[in-house]
C-alpha cells in the first residue's frame, strides 16, 4: 500500500545506514544511496547506476522517492530572479524562489502547503493550511532548482509559504540533511529560518545550538498594533519575544534578524521607528525593512520611498544596524503565496 511506503529521502545518513543494516544490506549501500539522493540529486532509483538493478527495483517497491514537477517558471526581466511553482506527488502546489546575488545563489523555500498563521498582509495564509511539507519535499525544492539552473545554491532561506516552526520536526530533519557534510553541505551560517514568533519552538530551536540565523517577523512595536497585523500576537507578547531572542543569542551566539514589513500609514511613522529602535537595541540584532508587497485581497499599501528612507535614517541615528530589502522579482508575483494562489484561481 502506498501509505505504508517510507520516505527514504527524509532519513539522515545514520538512519538510512541502520535501516539498510536491518535489511541485511551492507553499510556502504546506505552511503551510496545517500550520495545519489543528496549529492548527485538523482530523481529516482533508476538513476542510481552503481546499484544492482534488482536492488533498485526492490527500493522502488519499498520506498517513496519524492520528486517535484515544475508547473510554472517565471523569470524576472529586471534581476533574473526566478520563481518556481512545483507540483508535489499528491498534486498540491508549492512555490520557491531563486535569487542570484554577488555572494552566491539563494533559494527561498516553502515549509508548508498554505499556512494557518493568518497574517493580514500575507497571501499564503488566505486559504489556510493544507498540510506540512516533509523534509524530502523541502530538500527537493533546492535539488530541483539546482538541477534546472545547473548552478550551486549557497544560501537557503525558509521564508516561502508556511510557518516553519509550525512544522518543527520536519524542519529540523530538513536542516540536518541540508547542512550534513555527506549531503549538499550548505553551511549552517548560510541558512535562515523565518518565524512569525512561536515562542516555545524558538526556545527549542535555540537549544539545538545550530549556527543558522533566526529571523523574527516583528512588523509592529506594540502588542496592540501587532495584533492587528498578526493573530499570533494574541498568543505571545513582544516582551516574551524579546526575551526569547536574547535566549537564542545566548545559546547560539547568532545575531537575530528582525523583519519589519513597512505598511503605508500603519507601522511606518517616526514614532514606530523610535519604538523599533528601542526594541532593536535590547537584543543583538539586525533589522531588515521590507516594503510591503500589496496583495489584492487587502488594502495595504507600500510606504512612500521617502518615508522608507526616513524610517531607515531614524533607526541608523539610533545606532541600529538596518538594511532595506531589495525587491527582487517585482515583475513576477513577488509576494509570498501569490504565484500559487494566482495559478489555483486561474485553474478554477
Ligand atoms: N511564517 C514565517 C515565514 C514565511 S513569511 C514568518 O512569518 O516569518 C516570510 C516573510 O515575509 C515574513 O516576514 C512575512 O511577514 C513577510 N511577508 C509576507 N507577506 C508579505 C507581503 N505581502 N509583503 C511583505 N512581506 C510579507
Coordinates of C-alpha atoms and ligand atoms in Angstrom, one line a residue:
X1 CA 0.0 0.0 0.0
X2 CA 1.3 3.4 -1.0
X3 CA 0.8 4.9 2.5
X4 CA 3.0 2.2 4.1
X5 CA 6.0 3.1 2.0
X6 CA 8.6 5.0 3.8
X7 CA 10.0 8.3 2.6
X8 CA 13.7 7.4 2.2
X9 CA 14.9 10.9 1.3
X10 CA 13.8 12.2 4.7
X11 CA 16.2 9.9 6.5
X12 CA 19.6 11.0 7.9
X13 CA 22.6 9.0 6.8
X14 CA 22.7 7.4 10.2
X15 CA 19.1 6.3 10.0
X16 CA 19.5 5.1 6.4
X17 CA 22.6 3.1 7.5
X18 CA 20.7 1.5 10.4
X19 CA 17.8 0.7 8.1
X20 CA 20.0 -0.9 5.5
X21 CA 21.8 -3.0 8.1
X22 CA 18.5 -4.2 9.5
X23 CA 17.6 -5.3 5.9
X24 CA 20.7 -7.3 5.7
X25 CA 22.4 -4.9 3.3
X26 CA 26.0 -3.7 3.6
X27 CA 26.5 -0.3 5.2
X28 CA 28.2 1.1 2.1
X29 CA 24.8 0.7 0.3
X30 CA 23.4 3.4 2.5
X31 CA 26.4 5.7 1.8
X32 CA 26.0 5.1 -1.9
X33 CA 22.3 5.8 -1.8
X34 CA 22.7 8.9 0.4
X35 CA 25.1 10.3 -2.1
X36 CA 22.8 9.6 -5.0
X37 CA 19.9 11.3 -3.2
X38 CA 21.7 14.3 -1.6
X39 CA 24.8 15.0 -3.6
X40 CA 24.1 13.8 -7.1
X41 CA 20.5 14.7 -6.8
X42 CA 19.1 11.7 -8.5
X43 CA 15.5 12.0 -9.5
X44 CA 14.7 8.3 -8.9
X45 CA 16.2 4.9 -8.1
X46 CA 16.7 4.2 -11.8
X47 CA 19.4 6.8 -12.0
X48 CA 21.5 5.1 -9.3
X49 CA 23.5 3.2 -11.8
X50 CA 26.1 1.7 -9.5
X51 CA 23.5 -0.2 -7.5
X52 CA 22.4 -3.7 -8.7
X53 CA 19.3 -3.4 -10.7
X54 CA 17.4 -6.0 -8.6
X55 CA 18.1 -3.9 -5.6
X56 CA 16.9 -0.7 -7.3
X57 CA 13.7 -2.4 -8.3
X58 CA 13.2 -3.6 -4.7
X59 CA 13.8 0.0 -3.5
X60 CA 11.2 1.4 -5.9
X61 CA 8.7 -1.0 -4.4
X62 CA 9.6 -0.3 -0.8
X63 CA 10.2 3.4 -0.6
X64 CA 8.7 6.6 -1.7
X65 CA 11.1 8.7 -3.7
X66 CA 9.8 12.2 -3.8
X67 CA 10.3 14.5 -6.8
X68 CA 8.8 17.8 -7.8
X69 CA 7.3 18.6 -11.2
X70 CA 7.8 22.2 -12.3
X71 CA 4.4 23.6 -13.3
X72 CA 5.4 27.2 -13.9
X73 CA 8.7 29.1 -14.0
X74 CA 8.8 32.9 -14.2
X75 CA 11.9 34.8 -14.7
X76 CA 12.3 38.5 -13.8
X77 CA 13.4 40.7 -16.6
X78 CA 14.7 43.1 -14.0
X79 CA 17.1 41.0 -12.0
X80 CA 17.0 37.4 -13.2
X81 CA 15.1 36.2 -10.1
X82 CA 13.2 33.0 -11.0
X83 CA 10.1 31.9 -9.3
X84 CA 9.1 28.3 -9.5
X85 CA 5.7 26.7 -8.9
X86 CA 6.1 23.0 -8.3
X87 CA 3.6 20.2 -8.0
X88 CA 4.1 17.6 -5.3
X89 CA 3.2 13.9 -5.7
X90 CA -0.3 14.5 -4.3
X91 CA -1.0 17.4 -6.7
X92 CA -0.5 20.1 -4.1
X93 CA 1.5 23.1 -5.3
X94 CA 4.4 24.9 -3.6
X95 CA 6.4 27.9 -4.7
X96 CA 10.1 28.6 -4.4
X97 CA 12.3 31.5 -5.5
X98 CA 15.9 31.5 -6.8
X99 CA 17.8 34.7 -6.5
X100 CA 21.3 35.5 -7.7
X101 CA 23.4 37.7 -5.5
X102 CA 27.0 38.7 -5.7
X103 CA 27.8 36.4 -2.8
X104 CA 26.1 33.4 -4.4
X105 CA 22.8 31.9 -5.3
X106 CA 20.0 31.9 -2.8
X107 CA 16.8 29.8 -2.7
X108 CA 13.7 30.7 -0.7
X109 CA 11.7 27.6 0.1
X110 CA 8.2 26.9 1.4
X111 CA 7.8 24.8 4.5
X112 CA 4.0 24.1 4.3
X113 CA 1.2 23.9 1.7
X114 CA -0.6 27.0 2.8
X115 CA -0.4 28.4 6.3
X116 CA -2.6 28.8 9.4
X117 CA -1.0 31.8 11.0
X118 CA -3.3 34.3 9.4
X119 CA -1.0 37.4 9.0
X120 CA -3.2 40.0 7.4
X121 CA -0.8 41.2 4.7
X122 CA 0.2 37.7 3.5
X123 CA -1.2 35.8 0.5
X124 CA 0.0 32.4 1.7
X125 CA -2.5 32.2 4.5
X126 CA -5.7 33.2 2.8
X127 CA -6.8 29.6 2.2
X128 CA -5.4 28.2 5.5
X129 CA -3.1 25.3 6.0
X130 CA -3.4 22.3 3.6
X131 CA -0.6 20.2 5.0
X132 CA 3.0 20.2 6.2
X133 CA 5.8 19.5 3.8
X134 CA 8.1 16.5 4.5
X135 CA 11.8 17.0 4.9
X136 CA 12.3 15.5 1.4
X137 CA 9.8 17.9 -0.1
X138 CA 11.7 20.9 1.4
X139 CA 15.0 19.5 0.1
X140 CA 13.5 18.7 -3.3
X141 CA 12.8 22.4 -3.9
X142 CA 16.6 23.1 -3.6
X143 CA 17.5 20.0 -5.5
X144 CA 15.1 20.7 -8.4
X145 CA 16.3 24.3 -8.7
X146 CA 19.9 23.2 -8.7
X147 CA 19.1 20.7 -11.4
X148 CA 17.3 23.3 -13.5
X149 CA 19.7 26.2 -13.1
X150 CA 22.8 24.0 -13.2
X151 CA 24.3 26.3 -10.5
X152 CA 25.2 25.6 -6.9
X153 CA 22.9 27.0 -4.2
X154 CA 24.9 28.6 -1.4
X155 CA 22.2 30.2 0.7
X156 CA 18.8 28.9 1.8
X157 CA 16.1 30.9 3.4
X158 CA 13.0 29.3 4.8
X159 CA 10.8 32.3 4.1
X160 CA 8.3 31.0 1.5
X161 CA 4.8 29.8 2.2
X162 CA 4.2 28.4 5.6
X163 CA 5.4 28.8 9.2
X164 CA 8.5 26.6 9.6
X165 CA 8.3 26.3 13.3
X166 CA 4.7 25.0 13.0
X167 CA 6.3 22.1 11.2
X168 CA 9.2 21.7 13.6
X169 CA 10.3 18.1 13.4
X170 CA 10.3 18.0 9.7
X171 CA 12.1 21.4 9.6
X172 CA 14.9 20.1 11.9
X173 CA 15.4 17.0 9.9
X174 CA 15.5 19.1 6.7
X175 CA 18.1 21.4 8.3
X176 CA 20.3 18.5 9.4
X177 CA 20.3 16.8 6.0
X178 CA 20.8 20.1 4.1
X179 CA 23.8 21.0 6.2
X180 CA 25.2 17.5 6.5
X181 CA 28.8 17.1 5.2
X182 CA 27.7 14.0 3.4
X183 CA 25.0 15.8 1.5
X184 CA 24.9 19.2 -0.2
X185 CA 26.7 20.5 2.8
X186 CA 25.3 24.0 2.8
X187 CA 26.9 25.9 5.7
X188 CA 24.5 26.4 8.6
X189 CA 25.6 30.1 8.7
X190 CA 24.1 30.4 5.2
X191 CA 20.7 29.2 6.3
X192 CA 17.9 31.5 7.7
X193 CA 14.7 30.3 9.2
X194 CA 12.0 33.0 9.5
X195 CA 9.2 32.7 12.1
X196 CA 6.2 34.8 13.0
X197 CA 7.2 34.2 16.6
X198 CA 6.2 30.8 18.1
X199 CA 8.0 31.3 21.4
X200 CA 8.2 27.7 22.7
X201 CA 9.5 26.5 19.3
X202 CA 12.0 29.4 19.1
X203 CA 13.4 28.2 22.5
X204 CA 13.5 24.6 21.4
X205 CA 15.4 25.7 18.3
X206 CA 17.9 27.7 20.4
X207 CA 18.6 24.5 22.4
X208 CA 19.5 22.7 19.2
X209 CA 22.5 25.0 19.1
X210 CA 22.6 25.2 15.3
X211 CA 24.5 28.0 13.6
X212 CA 21.6 29.1 11.5
X213 CA 20.1 32.6 11.5
X214 CA 16.8 33.1 13.1
X215 CA 14.6 35.8 11.6
X216 CA 11.7 37.1 13.6
X217 CA 8.8 38.7 11.7
X218 CA 8.1 41.6 14.0
X219 CA 6.2 44.1 11.9
X220 CA 5.0 46.2 14.8
X221 CA 6.4 47.6 18.0
X222 CA 3.5 47.3 20.4
X223 CA 1.3 44.3 21.1
X224 CA -1.8 46.3 20.3
X225 CA -0.5 47.2 16.8
X226 CA 1.0 43.7 16.2
X227 CA -2.4 42.0 17.0
X228 CA -4.0 44.0 14.1
X229 CA -1.4 42.6 11.7
X230 CA -0.6 39.2 13.1
X231 CA -3.1 37.0 15.0
X232 CA -0.1 35.1 16.6
X233 CA 0.4 38.3 18.7
X234 CA -2.6 37.2 20.7
X235 CA -0.6 34.3 21.9
X236 CA 2.9 35.8 22.6
X237 CA 3.7 39.3 23.6
X238 CA 6.6 41.4 22.2
X239 CA 8.2 41.3 25.7
X240 CA 8.3 37.4 25.5
X241 CA 9.6 37.6 22.0
X242 CA 12.5 39.8 23.0
X243 CA 13.4 37.5 25.9
X244 CA 13.3 34.6 23.6
X245 CA 15.5 36.3 21.0
X246 CA 18.0 37.1 23.8
X247 CA 17.9 33.4 24.8
X248 CA 18.5 32.4 21.2
X249 CA 21.6 34.6 21.0
X250 CA 22.9 33.4 24.4
X251 CA 22.6 29.8 23.3
X252 CA 23.9 30.1 19.7
X253 CA 25.9 33.3 19.5
X254 CA 23.9 34.1 16.4
X255 CA 22.6 37.6 15.9
X256 CA 18.8 37.7 15.3
X257 CA 17.2 39.3 12.2
X258 CA 14.1 41.4 12.9
X259 CA 11.9 41.6 9.8
X260 CA 9.8 44.6 9.6
X261 CA 7.4 45.0 6.6
X262 CA 6.6 48.6 6.2
X263 CA 2.9 49.2 5.5
X264 CA 2.0 52.7 4.5
X265 CA 0.2 54.6 7.3
X266 CA 0.1 51.5 9.5
X267 CA 3.5 51.0 11.0
X268 CA 5.8 53.5 9.3
X269 CA 5.7 56.6 11.5
X270 CA 8.7 58.3 13.3
X271 CA 7.1 57.1 16.5
X272 CA 7.2 53.5 15.2
X273 CA 10.9 54.0 14.2
X274 CA 11.7 55.2 17.6
X275 CA 10.0 52.3 19.3
X276 CA 11.6 49.8 16.9
X277 CA 15.0 51.3 17.8
X278 CA 14.4 50.7 21.5
X279 CA 13.4 47.1 20.8
X280 CA 16.3 46.5 18.4
X281 CA 18.8 47.9 20.9
X282 CA 17.5 45.5 23.6
X283 CA 18.7 42.5 21.6
X284 CA 21.7 41.7 19.5
X285 CA 20.0 42.0 16.1
X286 CA 19.9 43.4 12.6
X287 CA 16.8 45.0 11.2
X288 CA 15.6 44.2 7.7
X289 CA 13.0 46.6 6.4
X290 CA 10.7 45.1 3.7
X291 CA 8.5 47.4 1.7
X292 CA 5.1 45.5 1.9
X293 CA 4.2 43.8 -1.2
X294 CA 0.5 44.7 -1.6
X295 CA -1.9 41.8 -2.2
X296 CA -5.2 42.4 -3.9
X297 CA -7.3 40.8 -1.1
X298 CA -6.2 43.5 1.3
X299 CA -6.0 47.2 1.0
X300 CA -2.5 47.6 2.5
X301 CA -0.2 49.9 0.5
X302 CA 3.6 50.4 0.4
X303 CA 5.1 53.2 2.3
X304 CA 6.4 56.1 0.1
X305 CA 10.0 55.7 -0.8
X306 CA 10.8 58.9 1.1
X307 CA 9.1 57.5 4.2
X308 CA 11.1 54.3 3.9
X309 CA 14.3 56.3 3.7
X310 CA 13.3 58.5 6.7
X311 CA 12.4 55.4 8.7
X312 CA 15.8 53.8 7.9
X313 CA 17.6 57.0 8.8
X314 CA 15.9 57.3 12.1
X315 CA 17.0 53.7 13.0
X316 CA 20.5 54.5 11.9
X317 CA 20.7 57.6 14.0
X318 CA 19.7 55.4 16.9
X319 CA 22.6 53.1 16.1
X320 CA 20.6 50.2 14.9
X321 CA 22.0 48.1 12.0
X322 CA 19.4 48.2 9.3
X323 CA 19.0 47.3 5.7
X324 CA 16.1 47.7 3.3
X325 CA 15.3 44.5 1.4
X326 CA 16.0 44.9 -2.2
X327 CA 12.8 44.0 -4.0
X328 CA 13.7 41.0 -6.2
X329 CA 11.4 39.9 -8.9
X330 CA 8.8 42.6 -8.5
X331 CA 7.5 41.9 -12.0
X332 CA 6.8 38.2 -11.3
X333 CA 4.2 38.0 -8.5
X334 CA 7.0 38.5 -5.9
X335 CA 5.0 38.3 -2.7
X336 CA 4.6 35.1 -0.6
X337 CA 2.0 32.8 -2.0
X338 CA 0.9 35.0 -4.9
X339 CA 2.1 32.7 -7.6
X340 CA 0.4 29.6 -6.2
X341 CA -2.8 31.4 -5.4
X342 CA -2.9 33.1 -8.8
X343 CA -2.4 29.8 -10.5
X344 CA -5.1 28.0 -8.5
X345 CA -7.6 30.7 -9.2
X346 CA -6.8 30.7 -13.0
X347 CA -7.3 26.9 -13.0
X348 CA -10.8 27.2 -11.4
Ligands
LIG1 N1 5.9 32.2 8.5 C1 7.3 32.7 8.5 C2 8.0 32.7 7.2 C3 7.2 33.0 5.9 S1 6.8 34.6 5.6 C4 7.3 34.2 9.0 O1 6.2 34.7 9.4 O2 8.3 34.7 9.2 C5 8.3 35.4 5.2 C6 8.3 36.9 5.5 O3 7.6 37.6 4.5 C7 7.7 37.3 6.8 O4 8.5 38.3 7.4 C8 6.4 37.8 6.4 O5 5.8 38.5 7.4 C9 6.7 38.5 5.2 N2 5.6 38.8 4.3 C10 4.5 38.0 4.0 N3 3.7 38.6 3.1 C11 4.3 39.8 2.8 C12 3.9 40.9 2.0 N4 2.8 40.8 1.3 N5 4.7 41.9 1.9 C13 5.9 42.0 2.7 N6 6.2 41.0 3.5 C14 5.5 39.9 3.6

